[in-house]
Amino acid sequence: MSAEPFLLTPEALRHPDSTKWLKYPEGVLPLWVADMDYGISPYITAALHERLHSGLGYFTYHRPEPQMAPLLRQKLATQGVSDLPLGGIRTLPGVVPGLYASVLGLTSPGDDVISFTPIYPPFLSAIADHGRGLRSADLLHQGAGWQIDWDALEAAVTPAARLLMLCHPHNPTGRVWTRSELERLADFAVRHRLWVVSDELHADLSFVGPHTAFVSVNPELRQRTVTLTGPCKTYNTAGLGIGAVFSHSLPLLDRLNRATAGVMGQPSALSMTMWQAALEGGGEWLEAVLEQLRANRDVLSARLADELPWARYSPPEATYLALLDLRAHPRHADIQPFLLQEAGVALNDGLTFGAGYQGFVRLNFATSPDILNEAIDRIVQACRL
Ligand SMILES: Cc1ncc(COP(=O)(O)O)c(C=O)c1O
């Protein structure tokens, strides 16, 4: 199956509800928020149509687990996750609510939370919004790409540290933590008696082979880890909010439920149908998308190396997000507004990923080759030193 047929036109993408395409004026190329410019799998479209003919009343409340749980279990088994107890998978209205629920359920006000920066911004807001302290270990950006600074990680531990928040694969660097890095992190979490929330939403978008779930690398993690997953990055369905949290520890999941009792809400019937359909029949579509994403990533890497050699950049091992270090540019202090103004390209500002990331921008390359190449032309033109 060729990748081209699922590319949406800019006219279709400028749907009145689209955050990505409507935040900035027409003419600006929006390569920011993590949506792909691709239509969804026809298999999902068909399932959604069918669902509309079956009524939209309350659903699944009588079940201990959602309908798609057996399919999700099969998929998790390929990531090394086995023996989840009945009730060990619980749905969420999205993965961000799962980040917040983890902070609320696994820590108390005044506790410290350890994470890596740069990081997907809701990690930071979940900690700050609820009066917990961020202890962040900056990743190192060296020759081999983004790396964990193990000394900084140890230095981040305080007597009040209770929770490690991991993003795997990592947004915004695109790192896929290796098994040996995961094992070392597991040892760290166990040694310091930390709870862990591992956000693995980007697991399917790996260019370096099958995903290894963090909880699978050390049996001692099972009773201290909750893992977040969902379909929205893989199948481009963020507008149909849904996610799930799973754990071998039912008491940990109960803590998340209690901390958010009555305010979490349920995912919608259509989102449940979508996820079920994606797990059943979304594979062929996903393969074509990954082919397109890999090709786009390679174009971006080659062109940046040739045309913007002073920009520091390590091609992501997963995700369709590329973090560019443009600190060598004279306008590094306001590089995102500069590129918006001068290049007509909207990127995410490095500042939002943590203190110290001014001068970085995140570029979403899940678009057509034409739009990507046009955006690179414009960035190169505007950034010429
Ligand atoms: C690591 C990560 N977690 C969570 C989310 C958002 O998940 P949701 O839309 O299900 O809340 C994103 C979106 O880009 C993400 O990159």
XYZ file of C-alpha atoms and ligand atoms in Angstrom:
401
model
C 0.000 0.000 0.000
C 1.467 3.345 -1.001
C 1.705 6.003 1.671
C 0.363 8.790 -0.539
C -3.407 8.036 -0.509
C -3.891 8.929 3.124
C -2.404 12.413 2.896
C -5.110 14.984 3.569
C -5.260 18.199 1.580
C -4.643 21.523 3.355
C -8.326 22.361 2.605
C -9.485 19.277 4.517
C -6.953 19.917 7.279
C -8.234 23.456 7.821
C -11.348 21.988 9.427
C -12.915 24.578 11.756
C -12.088 22.430 14.800
C -8.430 21.844 13.927
C -6.046 23.262 16.518
C -3.016 22.446 14.413
C -4.184 24.117 11.222
C -6.234 27.017 12.580
C -4.095 28.453 15.351
C -1.941 30.379 12.857
C -2.982 32.417 9.801
C -3.381 30.773 6.419
C -0.012 30.625 4.697
C 1.835 29.585 7.846
C 2.948 25.943 7.685
C 1.860 24.408 10.997
C 4.449 21.816 12.035
C 3.773 22.045 15.726
C 1.184 20.122 17.845
C 1.507 16.322 17.591
C -1.214 15.479 15.073
C -0.392 13.879 11.724
C -1.657 15.365 8.460
C -2.990 11.938 7.462
C -6.510 10.569 7.272
C -7.350 7.732 9.657
C -7.357 4.039 8.759
C -10.349 3.129 6.551
C -10.908 0.220 8.935
C -11.519 2.689 11.775
C -13.793 4.845 9.613
C -15.938 1.810 8.784
C -16.161 0.734 12.434
C -17.216 4.232 13.502
C -19.977 4.305 10.858
C -21.231 0.958 12.007
C -21.190 2.055 15.659
C -23.444 4.994 14.832
C -26.144 2.547 13.790
C -26.105 0.753 17.146
C -27.150 3.551 19.479
C -24.948 5.674 21.681
C -26.185 4.898 25.181
C -24.092 4.298 28.306
C -21.748 1.424 27.693
C -19.338 -1.034 29.335
C -19.890 0.130 32.917
C -20.895 -3.418 33.825
C -17.542 -4.896 32.756
C -14.448 -5.252 34.937
C -12.370 -4.284 31.874
C -13.086 -2.571 28.556
C -14.023 -4.572 25.476
C -10.668 -3.976 23.829
C -8.695 -5.267 26.851
C -7.985 -8.748 25.394
C -6.559 -7.183 22.210
C -4.543 -4.704 24.229
C -3.202 -7.550 26.388
C -2.069 -9.382 23.242
C -0.260 -6.297 22.043
C 1.314 -5.617 25.449
C 2.586 -9.205 25.511
C 4.726 -8.346 22.460
C 6.250 -5.537 24.543
C 7.114 -7.922 27.379
C 4.076 -7.257 29.591
C 2.473 -10.431 30.912
C 0.393 -11.513 33.917
C -1.628 -8.329 34.283
C -4.388 -9.126 36.779
C -8.068 -8.822 35.862
C -8.866 -5.143 36.413
C -5.249 -4.264 35.687
C -6.229 -2.213 32.610
C -8.408 0.863 33.173
C -9.527 3.348 30.565
C -8.954 7.085 30.795
C -10.368 9.991 28.797
C -6.796 10.630 27.603
C -3.200 10.052 28.592
C -2.667 13.521 30.064
C -5.405 12.845 32.658
C -3.393 9.709 33.488
C -0.269 11.824 34.107
C -2.250 14.077 36.444
C -3.938 11.129 38.177
C -0.534 9.547 38.774
C 0.847 12.693 40.375
C -2.280 13.045 42.521
C -2.541 9.384 43.471
C 1.113 8.534 44.044
C 2.380 11.695 45.740
C 1.203 14.280 48.302
C 1.476 18.073 48.204
C 5.076 19.032 48.949
C 6.508 15.770 47.634
C 9.114 15.827 44.887
C 8.778 14.238 41.462
C 11.778 13.262 39.353
C 11.767 13.572 35.585
C 13.982 14.371 32.639
C 14.042 17.634 30.767
C 13.366 18.520 28.032
C 9.957 16.878 28.442
C 6.404 16.908 27.055
C 4.922 19.977 28.830
C 2.021 18.284 30.721
C 4.632 16.388 32.764
C 5.725 19.778 34.085
C 2.212 21.150 34.587
C 0.931 17.999 36.311
C 3.688 18.482 38.900
C 3.406 22.269 39.249
C -0.416 22.502 39.130
C -0.692 20.307 42.222
C 2.021 21.801 44.375
C 4.597 19.059 43.913
C 8.252 19.894 43.334
C 10.001 19.129 40.057
C 13.458 17.611 40.393
C 14.646 17.420 36.841
C 17.700 15.785 35.364
C 18.625 17.510 32.112
C 19.387 15.043 29.335
C 22.818 15.391 27.760
C 23.028 16.121 24.055
C 26.337 14.684 22.966
C 27.846 13.039 19.902
C 25.727 9.896 20.184
C 22.510 11.847 20.628
C 20.403 12.521 23.695
C 21.582 10.610 26.763
C 20.619 10.270 30.398
C 22.926 12.137 32.751
C 23.157 9.505 35.484
C 24.946 11.808 37.915
C 22.276 14.485 37.480
C 19.626 11.826 38.029
C 21.173 10.743 41.342
C 21.564 14.396 42.319
C 17.845 14.947 41.665
C 16.882 12.589 44.498
C 15.730 14.265 47.719
C 14.210 12.813 50.896
C 10.837 14.075 49.556
C 11.151 12.319 46.172
C 8.309 9.833 45.639
C 7.709 9.451 41.918
C 9.715 8.982 38.717
C 7.922 10.201 35.578
C 9.307 8.530 32.478
C 8.466 9.196 28.848
C 9.364 6.166 26.701
C 9.798 6.727 23.795
C 10.725 10.222 24.805
C 8.909 13.335 23.611
C 10.495 15.698 22.478
C 13.883 14.056 21.752
C 12.551 10.897 20.084
C 14.894 8.698 22.127
C 13.923 5.052 22.575
C 15.584 4.087 25.834
C 17.649 0.925 25.346
C 17.181 -2.157 27.480
C 20.350 -1.399 29.405
C 19.226 2.183 30.058
C 15.822 0.883 31.175
C 17.479 -1.651 33.482
C 19.638 1.032 35.033
C 16.568 3.254 35.487
C 14.724 0.340 37.083
C 17.579 -0.137 39.521
C 17.446 3.595 40.290
C 13.673 3.533 40.966
C 13.897 0.443 43.163
C 16.938 1.682 45.102
C 15.232 4.975 45.904
C 11.823 3.355 46.522
C 10.128 5.517 43.927
C 6.748 4.939 42.335
C 6.927 5.109 38.558
C 4.583 6.386 35.885
C 5.798 5.472 32.414
C 4.090 7.265 29.523
C 4.463 4.885 26.567
C 2.008 6.572 24.219
C 4.516 6.695 21.347
C 5.449 2.988 21.639
C 4.169 2.000 18.180
C 6.029 4.773 16.390
C 9.486 3.280 16.744
C 12.002 3.134 13.890
C 14.370 0.893 15.862
C 12.351 -2.264 16.404
C 9.696 -3.489 18.795
C 8.972 -1.533 21.942
C 10.151 -2.833 25.319
C 7.814 -1.768 28.124
C 9.685 -0.297 31.072
C 7.809 -2.486 33.580
C 9.013 -5.614 31.761
C 12.725 -5.126 32.454
C 12.744 -5.839 36.183
C 10.151 -7.840 38.167
C 10.570 -5.466 41.106
C 8.955 -2.725 39.031
C 5.631 -4.536 38.872
C 4.368 -3.422 42.255
C 5.596 0.162 41.884
C 4.759 1.087 38.269
C 1.737 2.333 36.359
C 2.041 2.607 32.582
C 0.055 4.883 30.287
C -0.892 3.993 26.754
C -3.444 4.940 24.127
C -4.186 4.983 20.400
C -4.008 8.685 19.595
C -0.389 9.092 18.469
C -0.307 5.760 16.616
C -3.596 6.134 14.760
C -3.902 9.928 14.647
C -7.127 10.061 16.624
C -6.438 12.720 19.263
C -9.886 14.277 18.725
C -11.473 11.057 20.028
C -9.896 11.244 23.475
C -9.097 7.928 25.117
C -6.185 6.299 26.903
C -5.520 3.580 29.437
C -3.457 2.997 32.519
C -2.278 -0.499 33.324
C -0.414 -2.006 36.242
C 0.310 -5.316 37.934
C -0.636 -3.561 41.178
C -4.387 -3.084 41.656
C -3.785 -1.022 44.829
C -1.730 1.473 42.810
C -4.493 1.762 40.220
C -7.009 2.209 43.053
C -4.937 5.103 44.354
C -5.229 6.831 40.970
C -8.984 6.176 40.918
C -9.510 7.478 44.442
C -7.473 10.624 43.759
C -9.687 11.495 40.800
C -13.011 10.044 41.992
C -15.948 11.659 40.231
C -13.913 14.029 38.078
C -12.199 11.770 35.566
C -15.164 10.991 33.317
C -15.414 8.113 30.852
C -14.046 7.873 27.347
C -16.803 8.071 24.723
C -18.470 5.139 22.967
C -16.938 6.233 19.660
C -13.448 6.408 21.112
C -13.803 2.873 22.478
C -14.991 1.646 19.081
C -12.105 3.443 17.417
C -9.472 1.847 19.675
C -10.977 -1.622 19.280
C -10.984 -1.225 15.489
C -7.443 0.148 15.460
C -6.162 -2.850 17.400
C -8.073 -5.252 15.133
C -7.356 -3.818 11.718
C -5.144 -0.721 11.843
C -1.891 -2.581 11.152
C -1.619 -2.093 7.392
C -2.361 1.620 7.652
C 0.215 1.973 10.426
C 2.899 0.266 8.361
C 2.310 2.704 5.503
C 2.400 5.646 7.913
C 5.667 4.471 9.456
C 7.172 4.193 5.985
C 6.185 7.788 5.253
C 7.437 9.010 8.638
C 10.786 7.305 8.218
C 11.190 8.819 4.738
C 10.294 12.280 6.064
C 12.688 11.942 8.981
C 15.485 10.982 6.614
C 14.783 13.951 4.316
C 14.812 16.284 7.292
C 18.071 14.838 8.629
C 19.836 14.968 5.261
C 18.719 18.501 4.458
C 19.572 19.884 7.895
C 23.036 18.334 7.733
C 23.604 19.866 4.289
C 21.885 23.199 4.533
C 21.928 24.108 8.228
C 25.089 22.377 9.466
C 25.378 24.589 12.546
C 21.987 23.371 13.832
C 22.454 20.537 16.330
C 20.055 17.692 15.741
C 19.844 13.964 16.448
C 17.310 12.114 14.289
C 14.566 10.622 16.466
C 14.492 6.852 16.965
C 10.712 7.062 17.404
C 7.888 9.605 17.067
C 7.410 12.142 14.288
C 8.905 14.937 16.373
C 12.336 16.435 15.821
C 14.031 18.628 18.400
C 16.322 21.195 16.770
C 18.962 23.035 18.760
C 19.207 26.459 17.106
C 21.071 28.152 19.945
C 23.888 29.099 17.589
C 21.520 31.473 15.783
C 21.680 35.172 16.753
C 17.904 35.133 17.336
C 18.105 32.116 19.699
C 16.338 34.067 22.461
C 13.128 34.297 20.427
C 13.680 31.638 17.793
C 10.091 30.320 17.699
C 8.428 33.722 17.080
C 11.295 34.569 14.710
C 10.596 31.487 12.571
C 6.867 32.125 12.684
C 7.361 35.696 11.503
C 10.247 35.320 9.082
C 9.742 31.796 7.734
C 5.991 31.398 8.132
C 6.565 28.059 9.905
C 4.927 27.324 13.258
C 6.993 25.090 15.551
C 6.803 24.331 19.277
C 8.976 26.601 21.395
C 11.750 24.824 23.302
C 10.898 26.919 26.355
C 7.745 24.870 26.909
C 9.786 21.689 27.395
C 11.592 22.945 30.470
C 13.807 25.699 31.798
C 16.954 26.032 29.719
C 15.500 24.986 26.363
C 15.220 28.451 24.893
C 16.773 28.316 21.430
C 15.339 24.860 20.732
C 12.266 24.179 18.591
C 10.276 20.984 18.020
C 9.254 20.212 14.452
C 6.442 17.763 13.604
C 7.323 16.026 10.331
C 4.123 13.952 10.002
C 2.998 15.790 6.914
C 3.362 15.494 3.154
C 6.842 15.520 1.609
C 5.826 18.716 -0.221
C 4.866 20.589 2.931
C 7.924 19.309 4.776
C 10.289 20.367 1.997
C 8.628 23.765 1.726
C 8.978 24.252 5.497
C 12.658 23.277 5.382
C 13.230 25.687 2.450
C 11.668 28.480 4.460
C 13.554 27.686 7.677
C 16.882 27.461 5.846
C 16.210 30.738 4.040
C 15.277 32.558 7.265
C 18.092 31.081 9.335
C 20.985 31.579 6.955
C 23.860 32.938 9.034
C 4.146 11.679 25.661
C 2.733 12.136 25.460
N 1.803 11.856 26.403
C 0.522 12.247 26.265
C 0.110 12.963 25.142
C -1.321 13.399 24.999
O -2.171 12.323 25.213
P -3.751 12.552 25.245
O -4.107 13.403 24.059
O -4.304 11.162 25.171
O -4.056 13.205 26.555
C 1.045 13.282 24.149
C 0.648 14.087 22.993
O 1.417 14.470 22.161
C 2.384 12.861 24.317
O 3.318 13.138 23.391
